[in-house]
Coordinates of C-alpha atoms and ligand atoms in Angstrom, one line a residue:
X1382 CA 17.5 -8.8 -1.9
X1383 CA 17.8 -10.2 -5.4
X1384 CA 17.2 -7.0 -7.4
X1385 CA 20.5 -5.3 -6.5
X1386 CA 22.6 -7.0 -9.0
X1387 CA 20.2 -6.3 -11.9
X1388 CA 21.7 -3.1 -13.1
X1389 CA 25.0 -4.7 -14.1
X1390 CA 23.3 -7.6 -15.9
X1391 CA 21.1 -5.6 -18.1
X1392 CA 23.6 -3.5 -20.1
X1393 CA 25.5 -6.7 -21.0
X1394 CA 22.3 -8.2 -22.4
X1395 CA 21.5 -5.1 -24.3
X1396 CA 24.9 -5.2 -25.9
X1397 CA 24.5 -8.9 -26.8
X1398 CA 21.2 -8.2 -28.5
X1399 CA 22.5 -5.2 -30.3
X1400 CA 25.3 -7.3 -31.6
X1401 CA 22.9 -10.0 -32.6
X1402 CA 20.8 -7.6 -34.5
X1403 CA 23.8 -6.2 -36.3
X1404 CA 24.9 -9.6 -37.3
X1405 CA 21.4 -10.3 -38.5
X1406 CA 20.9 -7.2 -40.6
X1407 CA 24.4 -7.1 -42.1
X1408 CA 25.3 -10.8 -42.4
X1409 CA 22.2 -12.0 -44.1
X1410 CA 22.0 -12.3 -47.9
X1411 CA 19.6 -9.6 -49.2
X1412 CA 16.2 -10.7 -50.3
X1413 CA 14.2 -13.8 -49.4
X1414 CA 16.6 -16.0 -47.4
X1415 CA 15.4 -14.8 -44.0
X1416 CA 12.4 -17.1 -44.0
X1417 CA 14.6 -20.1 -44.4
X1418 CA 16.8 -19.3 -41.5
X1419 CA 15.5 -20.0 -38.1
X1420 CA 15.7 -16.7 -36.2
X1421 CA 17.9 -17.1 -33.1
X1422 CA 15.3 -15.3 -31.0
X1423 CA 11.6 -14.6 -31.2
X1424 CA 10.0 -11.1 -30.8
X1425 CA 8.7 -12.2 -27.4
X1426 CA 12.3 -12.7 -26.1
X1427 CA 13.3 -9.2 -26.7
X1428 CA 10.3 -7.7 -24.8
X1429 CA 11.7 -8.1 -21.4
X1430 CA 14.7 -5.9 -22.0
X1431 CA 12.9 -3.1 -23.8
X1432 CA 12.2 -0.1 -21.6
X1433 CA 8.8 -0.3 -20.1
X1434 CA 7.4 2.5 -22.2
X1435 CA 8.2 0.5 -25.3
X1436 CA 7.6 -2.9 -24.0
X1437 CA 4.0 -2.4 -22.8
X1438 CA 2.6 -1.1 -26.1
X1439 CA 4.4 -3.9 -28.0
X1440 CA 3.0 -6.5 -25.5
X1441 CA -0.4 -4.9 -25.7
X1442 CA -0.5 -5.4 -29.4
X1443 CA 0.8 -8.9 -29.2
X1444 CA -1.6 -10.2 -26.6
X1445 CA -5.0 -9.6 -25.2
X1446 CA -5.1 -8.1 -21.7
X1447 CA -5.8 -11.4 -20.1
X1448 CA -2.4 -12.7 -21.3
X1449 CA -0.8 -9.9 -19.4
X1450 CA -1.9 -11.4 -16.1
X1451 CA 0.8 -13.0 -14.0
X1452 CA 0.0 -16.7 -13.8
X1453 CA 0.2 -18.5 -10.6
X1454 CA 2.4 -21.6 -11.1
X1455 CA 3.1 -23.0 -7.7
X1456 CA 3.0 -22.7 -3.9
X1457 CA 6.2 -23.9 -2.4
X1458 CA 5.9 -24.9 1.2
X1459 CA 8.7 -26.2 3.5
X1460 CA 7.1 -29.6 4.2
X1461 CA 6.4 -30.6 0.6
X1462 CA 7.2 -34.3 -0.1
X1463 CA 8.2 -33.6 -3.7
X1464 CA 9.3 -30.3 -5.2
X1465 CA 6.7 -28.1 -6.9
X1466 CA 6.9 -28.5 -10.7
X1467 CA 5.5 -26.5 -13.6
X1468 CA 6.0 -25.4 -17.2
X1469 CA 7.4 -21.9 -17.8
X1470 CA 7.2 -19.9 -20.9
X1471 CA 10.9 -20.1 -21.6
X1472 CA 12.0 -23.1 -19.6
X1473 CA 9.6 -26.1 -20.1
X1474 CA 10.7 -27.9 -17.0
X1475 CA 10.9 -26.2 -13.6
X1476 CA 10.9 -27.3 -10.0
X1477 CA 11.3 -25.6 -6.7
X1478 CA 11.7 -26.6 -3.0
X1479 CA 11.8 -24.5 0.1
X1480 CA 14.0 -25.0 3.1
X1481 CA 13.7 -23.1 6.3
X1482 CA 16.8 -21.6 7.9
X1483 CA 16.8 -21.4 11.7
X1484 CA 17.0 -18.2 13.6
X1485 CA 19.1 -17.7 16.7
X1486 CA 18.2 -19.4 19.9
X1487 CA 17.4 -16.3 22.0
X1488 CA 14.5 -15.5 19.7
X1489 CA 15.8 -12.1 18.4
X1490 CA 15.7 -13.5 14.9
X1491 CA 13.0 -15.9 13.7
X1492 CA 15.0 -17.2 10.8
X1493 CA 14.4 -17.2 7.0
X1494 CA 14.4 -19.6 4.1
X1495 CA 16.2 -20.6 0.9
X1496 CA 14.1 -21.3 -2.2
X1497 CA 15.9 -23.6 -4.7
X1498 CA 14.6 -23.4 -8.2
X1499 CA 15.7 -25.5 -11.1
X1500 CA 15.2 -24.5 -14.7
X1501 CA 15.7 -26.8 -17.7
X1502 CA 14.8 -27.3 -21.4
X1503 CA 14.8 -23.7 -22.7
X1504 CA 12.7 -23.0 -25.8
X1505 CA 15.4 -20.8 -27.2
X1506 CA 18.8 -19.7 -26.0
X1507 CA 17.8 -16.1 -25.6
X1508 CA 14.6 -16.4 -23.7
X1509 CA 14.1 -15.9 -20.0
X1510 CA 11.5 -16.5 -17.4
X1511 CA 10.5 -13.7 -15.0
X1512 CA 9.1 -14.7 -11.6
X1513 CA 7.5 -12.9 -8.7
X1514 CA 7.6 -14.7 -5.3
X1515 CA 5.1 -13.5 -2.8
X1516 CA 3.6 -13.9 0.6
X1517 CA 1.0 -11.4 2.0
X1518 CA 4.1 -9.9 3.8
X1519 CA 6.6 -9.5 1.0
X1520 CA 7.0 -9.5 -2.7
X1521 CA 10.3 -10.1 -4.5
X1522 CA 11.3 -11.1 -8.0
X1523 CA 14.0 -12.6 -10.1
X1524 CA 14.5 -13.7 -13.6
X1525 CA 16.5 -16.6 -15.1
X1526 CA 18.3 -17.0 -18.4
X1527 CA 20.3 -20.1 -17.7
X1528 CA 19.2 -23.7 -17.2
X1529 CA 20.5 -24.6 -13.8
X1530 CA 19.7 -24.4 -10.1
X1531 CA 19.0 -20.9 -8.8
X1532 CA 18.6 -19.9 -5.2
X1533 CA 16.5 -17.1 -3.7
X1534 CA 17.4 -16.3 -0.1
X1535 CA 15.0 -14.8 2.4
X1536 CA 17.3 -13.8 5.2
X1537 CA 14.6 -13.1 7.8
X1538 CA 10.8 -13.3 7.9
X1539 CA 9.0 -10.0 8.6
X1540 CA 7.3 -11.5 11.7
X1541 CA 6.2 -14.8 13.2
X1542 CA 2.9 -14.6 11.3
X1543 CA 4.7 -14.7 8.0
X1544 CA 6.6 -17.8 9.0
X1545 CA 3.3 -19.4 10.0
X1546 CA 1.7 -18.4 6.7
X1547 CA 4.5 -19.9 4.7
X1548 CA 4.4 -23.2 6.7
X1549 CA 0.7 -23.5 5.9
X1550 CA 0.4 -22.0 2.4
X1551 CA 3.9 -21.8 1.1
X1552 CA 5.5 -19.0 -1.0
X1553 CA 3.4 -18.3 -4.1
X1554 CA 5.3 -18.3 -7.3
X1555 CA 4.0 -16.3 -10.2
X1556 CA 5.2 -16.5 -13.8
X1557 CA 5.1 -12.9 -15.2
X1558 CA 4.5 -11.8 -18.7
X1559 CA 8.0 -11.1 -19.9
X1560 CA 7.4 -7.5 -20.7
X1561 CA 6.9 -6.9 -17.0
X1562 CA 10.6 -6.8 -16.5
X1563 CA 10.8 -3.1 -17.4
X1564 CA 8.0 -2.3 -14.9
X1565 CA 9.7 -4.3 -12.2
X1566 CA 13.0 -2.6 -12.8
X1567 CA 11.3 0.7 -12.4
X1568 CA 9.9 -0.5 -9.2
X1569 CA 13.4 -0.7 -7.7
X1570 CA 12.8 2.6 -6.0
X1571 CA 9.5 1.4 -4.5
X1572 CA 10.1 -2.2 -3.3
X1573 CA 12.6 -1.4 -0.5
X1574 CA 9.9 0.8 1.0
X1575 CA 8.3 -2.4 2.2
X1576 CA 11.4 -3.8 3.9
X1577 CA 11.3 -3.9 7.7
X1578 CA 14.9 -2.9 8.2
X1579 CA 16.9 0.2 8.7
X1580 CA 17.4 0.2 5.0
X1581 CA 13.7 0.1 4.5
X1582 CA 13.1 3.0 6.8
X1583 CA 15.8 5.0 5.1
X1584 CA 14.1 4.3 1.7
X1585 CA 10.8 5.6 3.0
X1586 CA 12.3 8.8 4.4
X1587 CA 14.3 9.3 1.2
X1588 CA 11.3 8.7 -1.0
X1589 CA 9.2 11.2 1.0
X1590 CA 11.9 13.8 1.0
X1591 CA 12.5 13.5 -2.7
X1592 CA 8.9 13.3 -3.8
X1593 CA 7.0 15.4 -1.3
X1594 CA 9.6 17.7 0.1
X1595 CA 9.2 16.3 3.6
X1596 CA 11.9 16.9 6.1
X1597 CA 12.7 14.5 8.8
X1598 CA 14.2 16.5 11.6
X1599 CA 15.3 14.4 14.6
X1600 CA 13.5 15.2 17.9
X1601 CA 15.3 15.5 21.1
X1602 CA 14.5 12.9 23.8
X1603 CA 12.1 11.8 25.2
X1604 CA 10.6 10.4 22.1
X1605 CA 7.7 9.1 24.2
X1606 CA 5.4 11.7 25.8
X1607 CA 4.4 11.2 29.5
X1608 CA 0.7 11.4 28.8
X1609 CA -1.9 12.3 31.4
X1610 CA -5.1 10.6 30.2
X1611 CA -7.2 13.1 32.1
X1612 CA -6.1 15.8 29.6
X1613 CA -7.4 13.8 26.6
X1614 CA -11.1 14.2 25.6
X1615 CA -13.6 12.7 23.3
X1616 CA -13.1 13.6 19.7
X1617 CA -9.3 14.3 20.0
X1618 CA -7.7 13.1 16.7
X1619 CA -4.7 10.9 16.5
X1620 CA -2.5 11.2 13.3
X1621 CA 0.0 8.4 12.7
X1622 CA 2.8 8.1 10.3
X1623 CA 4.5 4.7 9.9
X1624 CA 7.9 4.7 8.2
X1625 CA 9.0 1.1 8.2
X1626 CA 8.0 -2.4 7.1
X1627 CA 4.9 -3.4 5.2
X1628 CA 2.7 -0.6 6.6
X1629 CA 5.4 1.9 6.3
X1630 CA 5.8 1.3 2.6
X1631 CA 2.0 1.3 2.0
X1632 CA 1.6 4.6 3.9
X1633 CA 4.5 6.1 2.0
X1634 CA 2.8 5.5 -1.3
X1635 CA -0.6 6.7 0.1
X1636 CA 1.0 9.9 1.4
X1637 CA 2.6 10.6 -1.9
X1638 CA -0.6 10.0 -3.9
X1639 CA -2.8 12.1 -1.5
X1640 CA -0.4 14.7 -0.3
X1641 CA -1.0 13.8 3.4
X1642 CA 1.9 13.8 5.8
X1643 CA 0.2 11.2 8.0
X1644 CA -0.8 7.7 6.8
X1645 CA -3.3 6.6 9.4
X1646 CA -5.7 8.0 11.9
X1647 CA -7.7 7.1 15.0
X1648 CA -9.9 9.0 17.5
X1649 CA -10.2 9.2 21.3
X1650 CA -13.4 8.6 23.2
X1651 CA -14.2 8.9 26.9
X1652 CA -16.9 6.9 28.5
X1653 CA -19.2 8.0 31.4
X1654 CA -16.8 6.6 34.0
X1655 CA -14.0 8.8 32.6
X1656 CA -12.1 5.9 31.0
X1657 CA -10.3 6.6 27.8
X1658 CA -10.7 4.6 24.6
X1659 CA -9.4 4.7 21.1
X1660 CA -11.7 4.0 18.1
X1661 CA -10.0 3.0 14.9
X1662 CA -10.8 1.7 11.5
X1663 CA -7.9 -0.4 10.4
X1664 CA -7.3 -2.2 13.7
X1665 CA -5.7 -5.6 13.1
X1666 CA -7.6 -8.3 14.8
X1667 CA -6.3 -11.8 15.9
X1668 CA -7.1 -13.2 12.4
X1669 CA -5.0 -10.5 10.8
X1670 CA -8.0 -8.7 9.3
X1671 CA -8.3 -5.0 9.4
X1672 CA -11.5 -4.0 11.2
X1673 CA -13.2 -1.2 13.1
X1674 CA -12.6 -1.5 16.8
X1675 CA -12.8 0.4 20.1
X1676 CA -9.9 -0.5 22.4
X1677 CA -8.8 0.8 25.9
X1678 CA -6.2 3.5 25.6
X1679 CA -3.6 1.6 27.5
X1680 CA -3.9 -1.4 25.2
X1681 CA -3.7 0.8 22.1
X1682 CA -0.7 2.8 23.4
X1683 CA 1.2 -0.3 24.4
X1684 CA 0.7 -1.7 20.9
X1685 CA 1.9 1.6 19.4
X1686 CA 5.0 1.4 21.5
X1687 CA 5.8 -2.1 20.3
X1688 CA 4.9 -1.4 16.7
X1689 CA 7.7 -2.5 14.4
X1690 CA 6.6 0.0 11.7
X1691 CA 8.1 2.8 13.9
X1692 CA 5.1 5.0 14.1
X1693 CA 5.3 8.8 14.7
X1694 CA 2.1 9.8 16.5
X1695 CA 0.5 13.2 17.1
X1696 CA -2.5 14.1 19.2
X1697 CA -4.7 16.9 17.7
X1698 CA -6.9 18.2 20.4
X1699 CA -10.3 19.6 19.4
X1700 CA -10.9 23.4 19.7
X1701 CA -12.7 24.2 23.0
X1702 CA -15.7 25.7 21.1
X1703 CA -16.1 22.5 19.1
X1704 CA -15.5 20.4 22.2
X1705 CA -18.3 22.2 24.1
X1706 CA -20.9 21.2 21.5
X1707 CA -19.4 17.7 20.8
X1708 CA -22.3 15.3 21.3
X1709 CA -20.4 12.5 23.1
X1710 CA -23.4 10.1 23.2
X1711 CA -24.0 10.4 19.5
X1712 CA -20.3 9.8 18.8
X1713 CA -20.3 6.6 21.0
X1714 CA -23.5 5.4 19.4
X1715 CA -22.0 5.7 15.9
X1716 CA -18.7 4.1 16.9
X1717 CA -20.4 1.2 18.6
X1718 CA -22.6 0.6 15.5
X1719 CA -19.5 0.2 13.4
X1720 CA -17.5 -2.1 15.6
X1721 CA -16.3 -5.3 13.8
X1722 CA -17.1 -3.9 10.3
X1723 CA -14.2 -4.2 7.8
X1724 CA -11.8 -1.4 6.9
X1725 CA -13.0 0.3 3.8
X1726 CA -10.7 -1.1 1.1
X1727 CA -13.0 -0.5 -1.8
X1728 CA -13.2 3.0 -0.9
X1729 CA -9.5 3.5 -0.4
X1730 CA -8.2 1.9 -3.5
X1731 CA -10.5 3.8 -5.7
X1732 CA -10.2 7.2 -4.1
X1733 CA -6.5 6.7 -4.9
X1734 CA -7.0 5.7 -8.4
X1735 CA -9.4 8.6 -9.0
X1736 CA -6.7 10.9 -7.8
X1737 CA -4.2 9.4 -10.2
X1738 CA -6.7 9.7 -13.0
X1739 CA -5.3 9.4 -16.4
X1740 CA -2.0 10.6 -15.1
X1741 CA -0.4 7.7 -13.2
X1742 CA 2.9 8.8 -11.7
X1743 CA 5.5 6.3 -12.9
X1744 CA 6.0 3.4 -12.2
X1745 CA 2.3 3.0 -11.5
X1746 CA 0.1 2.1 -14.4
X1747 CA -3.1 0.2 -15.0
X1748 CA -1.2 -3.0 -16.1
X1749 CA 0.7 -3.0 -12.9
X1750 CA -2.5 -2.4 -10.9
X1751 CA -4.0 -5.3 -12.7
X1752 CA -1.0 -7.5 -12.0
X1753 CA -1.0 -6.7 -8.3
X1754 CA -4.7 -7.2 -8.1
X1755 CA -4.4 -10.6 -9.7
X1756 CA -1.5 -11.7 -7.3
X1757 CA -3.4 -10.4 -4.3
X1758 CA -6.4 -12.4 -5.3
X1759 CA -4.3 -15.5 -5.1
X1760 CA -2.7 -14.6 -1.8
X1761 CA -5.8 -13.3 0.1
X1762 CA -8.8 -14.6 -1.9
X1763 CA -11.4 -13.4 0.6
X1764 CA -10.0 -10.0 0.9
X1765 CA -9.6 -9.5 -2.8
X1766 CA -13.1 -10.5 -3.6
X1767 CA -14.5 -7.7 -1.6
X1768 CA -11.5 -5.4 -2.0
X1769 CA -11.8 -4.8 -5.7
X1770 CA -13.7 -7.5 -7.6
X1771 CA -16.9 -6.2 -6.1
X1772 CA -15.9 -2.6 -6.8
X1773 CA -15.0 -3.4 -10.4
X1774 CA -18.2 -5.3 -10.9
X1775 CA -20.1 -2.3 -9.7
X1776 CA -18.3 -0.2 -12.3
X1777 CA -19.3 -2.6 -15.0
X1778 CA -22.8 -3.0 -13.7
X1779 CA -22.2 -6.8 -13.4
X1780 CA -22.2 -9.1 -10.5
X1781 CA -20.0 -11.9 -9.3
X1782 CA -17.3 -11.8 -12.1
X1783 CA -13.8 -12.6 -10.9
X1784 CA -10.8 -10.6 -12.1
X1785 CA -10.4 -12.7 -15.2
X1786 CA -14.1 -12.3 -16.1
X1787 CA -13.9 -8.6 -15.4
X1788 CA -11.0 -8.1 -17.8
X1789 CA -12.7 -10.2 -20.6
X1790 CA -15.9 -8.2 -20.1
X1791 CA -14.1 -4.9 -20.2
X1792 CA -12.4 -5.8 -23.4
X1793 CA -15.6 -7.0 -24.9
X1794 CA -17.0 -3.5 -24.4
X1795 CA -14.0 -2.0 -26.1
X1796 CA -12.8 -0.3 -22.9
X1797 CA -9.3 -0.5 -21.5
X1798 CA -8.7 -1.6 -17.9
X1799 CA -7.3 1.9 -17.3
X1800 CA -10.7 3.4 -18.2
X1801 CA -12.5 1.0 -16.0
X1802 CA -10.4 1.9 -13.0
X1803 CA -11.1 5.6 -13.3
X1804 CA -14.9 5.3 -13.3
X1805 CA -15.6 7.2 -10.0
X1806 CA -17.0 5.6 -6.9
X1807 CA -20.7 6.4 -6.2
X1808 CA -21.7 7.1 -2.6
X1809 CA -24.9 5.1 -2.9
X1810 CA -23.0 1.9 -3.7
X1811 CA -23.3 -0.5 -0.8
X1812 CA -21.0 -3.5 -0.7
X1813 CA -21.8 -7.0 0.6
X1814 CA -20.0 -6.1 3.8
X1815 CA -21.9 -2.9 4.2
X1816 CA -20.9 0.7 3.8
X1817 CA -17.1 1.0 3.8
X1818 CA -15.1 3.5 5.7
X1819 CA -11.4 4.1 5.7
X1820 CA -9.7 5.2 8.8
X1821 CA -10.4 8.9 8.2
X1822 CA -13.9 8.6 6.8
X1823 CA -14.8 6.6 9.9
X1824 CA -13.7 9.5 12.2
X1825 CA -15.3 12.2 10.1
X1826 CA -18.5 10.3 10.0
X1827 CA -18.4 10.2 13.8
X1828 CA -17.7 13.9 13.9
X1829 CA -20.7 14.4 11.6
X1830 CA -22.9 12.6 14.1
X1831 CA -21.4 14.5 17.0
X1832 CA -22.2 17.9 15.3
X1833 CA -18.7 19.0 14.5
X1834 CA -19.7 20.1 11.0
X1835 CA -22.9 22.0 12.0
X1836 CA -24.4 23.9 10.3
X1837 CA -23.1 22.1 7.2
X1838 CA -23.7 18.6 8.4
X1839 CA -26.0 17.6 5.6
X1840 CA -23.8 18.9 2.8
X1841 CA -20.5 17.3 3.8
X1842 CA -19.6 14.0 2.1
X1843 CA -17.0 12.4 4.4
X1844 CA -15.9 9.9 1.8
X1845 CA -14.4 12.7 -0.2
X1846 CA -11.9 13.6 2.5
X1847 CA -8.3 12.4 2.6
X1848 CA -6.3 12.4 5.8
X1849 CA -4.8 15.7 4.7
X1850 CA -8.2 17.2 4.2
X1851 CA -9.1 16.1 7.8
X1852 CA -6.1 17.7 9.6
X1853 CA -6.5 20.9 7.5
X1854 CA -10.0 21.4 9.0
X1855 CA -10.1 24.4 11.3
X1856 CA -11.6 22.5 14.2
X1857 CA -8.5 22.0 16.4
X1858 CA -6.9 23.8 19.4
X1859 CA -5.1 26.9 18.2
X1860 CA -3.8 28.3 21.5
X1861 CA -0.4 27.1 22.4
X1862 CA -0.9 28.0 26.1
X1863 CA -3.9 25.8 26.4
X1864 CA -2.3 22.6 25.3
X1865 CA -1.6 20.0 28.1
X1866 CA 1.7 20.5 29.9
X1867 CA 3.2 17.2 28.8
X1868 CA 2.7 18.3 25.2
X1869 CA 6.1 19.1 23.7
X1870 CA 5.6 22.0 21.3
X1871 CA 7.8 24.9 20.5
X1872 CA 6.9 28.6 19.9
X1873 CA 5.7 29.2 16.3
X1874 CA 5.2 25.5 15.8
X1875 CA 1.8 24.0 15.0
X1876 CA -0.4 23.5 18.0
X1877 CA -0.6 19.7 18.2
X1878 CA 1.1 17.3 20.5
X1879 CA 3.5 14.8 19.2
X1880 CA 3.3 11.9 21.6
X1881 CA 5.6 9.4 19.9
X1882 CA 8.5 9.2 17.5
X1883 CA 12.1 10.0 16.7
X1884 CA 11.2 12.5 13.9
X1885 CA 9.3 15.7 14.1
X1886 CA 5.9 15.3 12.4
X1887 CA 4.9 18.0 10.0
X1888 CA 1.3 18.6 9.0
X1889 CA 1.5 21.4 6.5
X1890 CA -1.6 23.8 6.6
X1891 CA -2.8 22.2 9.8
X1892 CA -6.0 23.7 11.3
X1893 CA -6.5 26.2 8.5
X1894 CA -9.8 25.6 6.6
X1895 CA -13.2 26.2 8.1
X1896 CA -15.8 23.5 7.0
X1897 CA -18.1 24.7 4.2
X1898 CA -20.9 23.0 2.2
X1899 CA -19.7 20.5 -0.5
X1900 CA -16.2 20.7 0.9
X1901 CA -13.5 18.7 -1.0
X1902 CA -15.8 17.4 -3.8
X1903 CA -13.7 18.9 -6.5
X1904 CA -10.1 19.1 -5.3
X1905 CA -7.1 18.0 -7.4
X1906 CA -4.1 16.7 -5.5
X1907 CA -0.9 16.5 -7.6
X1908 CA 2.6 16.0 -6.3
X1909 CA 4.9 17.6 -5.4
X1910 CA 3.0 20.7 -4.1
X1911 CA -0.6 19.4 -3.9
X1912 CA -1.9 22.9 -4.4
X1913 CA -5.5 23.1 -3.2
X1914 CA -7.7 25.8 -4.8
X1915 CA -9.8 27.5 -2.1
X1916 CA -13.4 26.2 -1.8
X1917 CA -12.8 23.3 -4.1
Ligands
NAG270 C1 6.2 -29.6 -19.0 O1 6.4 -29.8 -20.4 C2 7.3 -31.0 -20.7 C3 7.4 -31.1 -22.2 O2 7.6 -29.9 -22.8 C4 6.8 -32.2 -20.0 O3 7.7 -33.3 -20.2 C5 6.5 -32.0 -18.6 O4 5.9 -33.1 -18.0 C6 5.6 -30.8 -18.4 N1 5.2 -30.6 -17.0 C7 6.0 -30.2 -16.0 C8 5.4 -30.0 -14.6 O5 7.2 -30.0 -16.1
NAG271 C1 21.6 -13.8 21.3 O1 21.5 -12.5 20.7 C2 22.8 -11.8 20.6 C3 22.5 -10.4 20.0 O2 21.2 -10.0 20.1 C4 23.8 -12.6 19.8 O3 25.0 -11.9 19.8 C5 24.0 -13.9 20.4 O4 24.9 -14.7 19.6 C6 22.6 -14.7 20.5 N1 22.8 -15.9 21.2 C7 22.5 -17.1 20.7 C8 22.7 -18.3 21.6 O5 21.9 -17.2 19.6
NAG272 C1 -26.9 13.9 21.3 O1 -27.1 12.7 20.5 C2 -28.1 11.9 21.1 C3 -28.1 10.6 20.3 O2 -28.0 10.8 18.9 C4 -29.5 12.7 21.0 O3 -30.5 11.8 21.5 C5 -29.4 13.9 21.8 O4 -30.5 14.7 21.7 C6 -28.2 14.8 21.3 N1 -27.9 15.9 22.2 C7 -27.9 17.1 21.8 C8 -27.6 18.1 22.9 O5 -28.0 17.4 20.6

């Protein structure tokens, strides 16, 4: 990827500017003459190479928040008759064309592309343009100082769906506010998390080891358990941890922010005939939308085995006492009533941001959140509208404003975007697509219906639970001897069954906290220890 050579380029530039400023301050005649000379660079030119902590405040004072939004300049598709053209902030004349590169014939590789971008007519000789190139599957960036042809190589598409997307919609090109460079540079640690390669997987493991103290101990073979479906019952919990590709990267960040050692969840259900099903919020349908679905176990398991994000999966069987009172028909009734509803994005994004509060771990900050939201709006307009625009409107008490309108309104009220984001979610807010549930709040809402939280059913708010809070609940099997025989566990190891994966899953504090009234309504969660006060 393009960002690897950055570290050598920057110090040189620093040096150049340092020299320039020396020349300027020592070589100029004292008093008055400065105004007559044309400065060789404008303050805006220097922004990109300032460290982020310095660049943002400077930018914030130079511009209004709306000017900090990335601007969409072009969508470059392979079949375009003429190159896409636009005006940059440094280079006035730019054009780009995309050429697909073929994969190999036996279909192991679906090919990639080369984007050729020409820059010309610079406003000044020190300026630069900073671009982000994005599809819903990847995001990469580059910046250009020189007026010439540049190439951006995409060695391989993530999956066939990305190639299809690019053929139809092209790669979106965003011109970034120049001060973003510092932010993007500090993202170097984070971007590889999303790469669907061995390198991407390594980055995820390294990130989790470094920031959460996770250990990734290799398991002995077999990595796939020989499951007897008869041994699995309604209500048994599935904890998944993906470590590769788009979902791997996303889960890694979610784990880090919430302290959970799993990034996704699903739940088992048995019907009257004894057939096994999996109910899941976050199931990807044919249209590529994340929805709530109930699928036959065999189908779900087959998808898990083929999943390119290399999932590690654990089955957490319910405790026999809980199981004996589990109201299966109420669970089914709830699950069926939710089928087809969208995954709870509003909920998820904001439960994260509440967690981060006014203390974003670097490199996250409100400006970056805003930039990502604005790019996402362009890439997936329908999703974005209900993902955050609606939620942000609710926070302002407005209706139907788009992101641009929201930022203008926020400023008008003398509030920062940062402050807007931290206004907490209210349970009674209902979005246009109904109540939203994330993967884990869907399961816990089902548990609630099935009586798992009795006698505290009425005083448990499931939207307050993270995945970590869910597996810490003391509702699971705690007797090693009563786990199914195909369940590979070891003495003095937690009593859950890992059913898939090359690394041992750890779920610290698994099965330790009995449900109580108003559970988790007041819990901090700060890396790296995520200490949880009792009864918070
Ligand atoms: C950009 O600006 C230049 C003049 O500065 C103009 O000639 C050109 O047509 C503009 N548009 C594009 C797409 O380059
Ligand atoms: C088929 O794939 C193998 C490796 O997966 C590769 O070595 C070989 O060159 C490919 N053959 C063709 C015709 O592309
Ligand atoms: C189980 O749930 C169903 C549907 O909600 C309800 O009609 C039934 O009375 C419940 N059974 C028990 C034992 O609580």
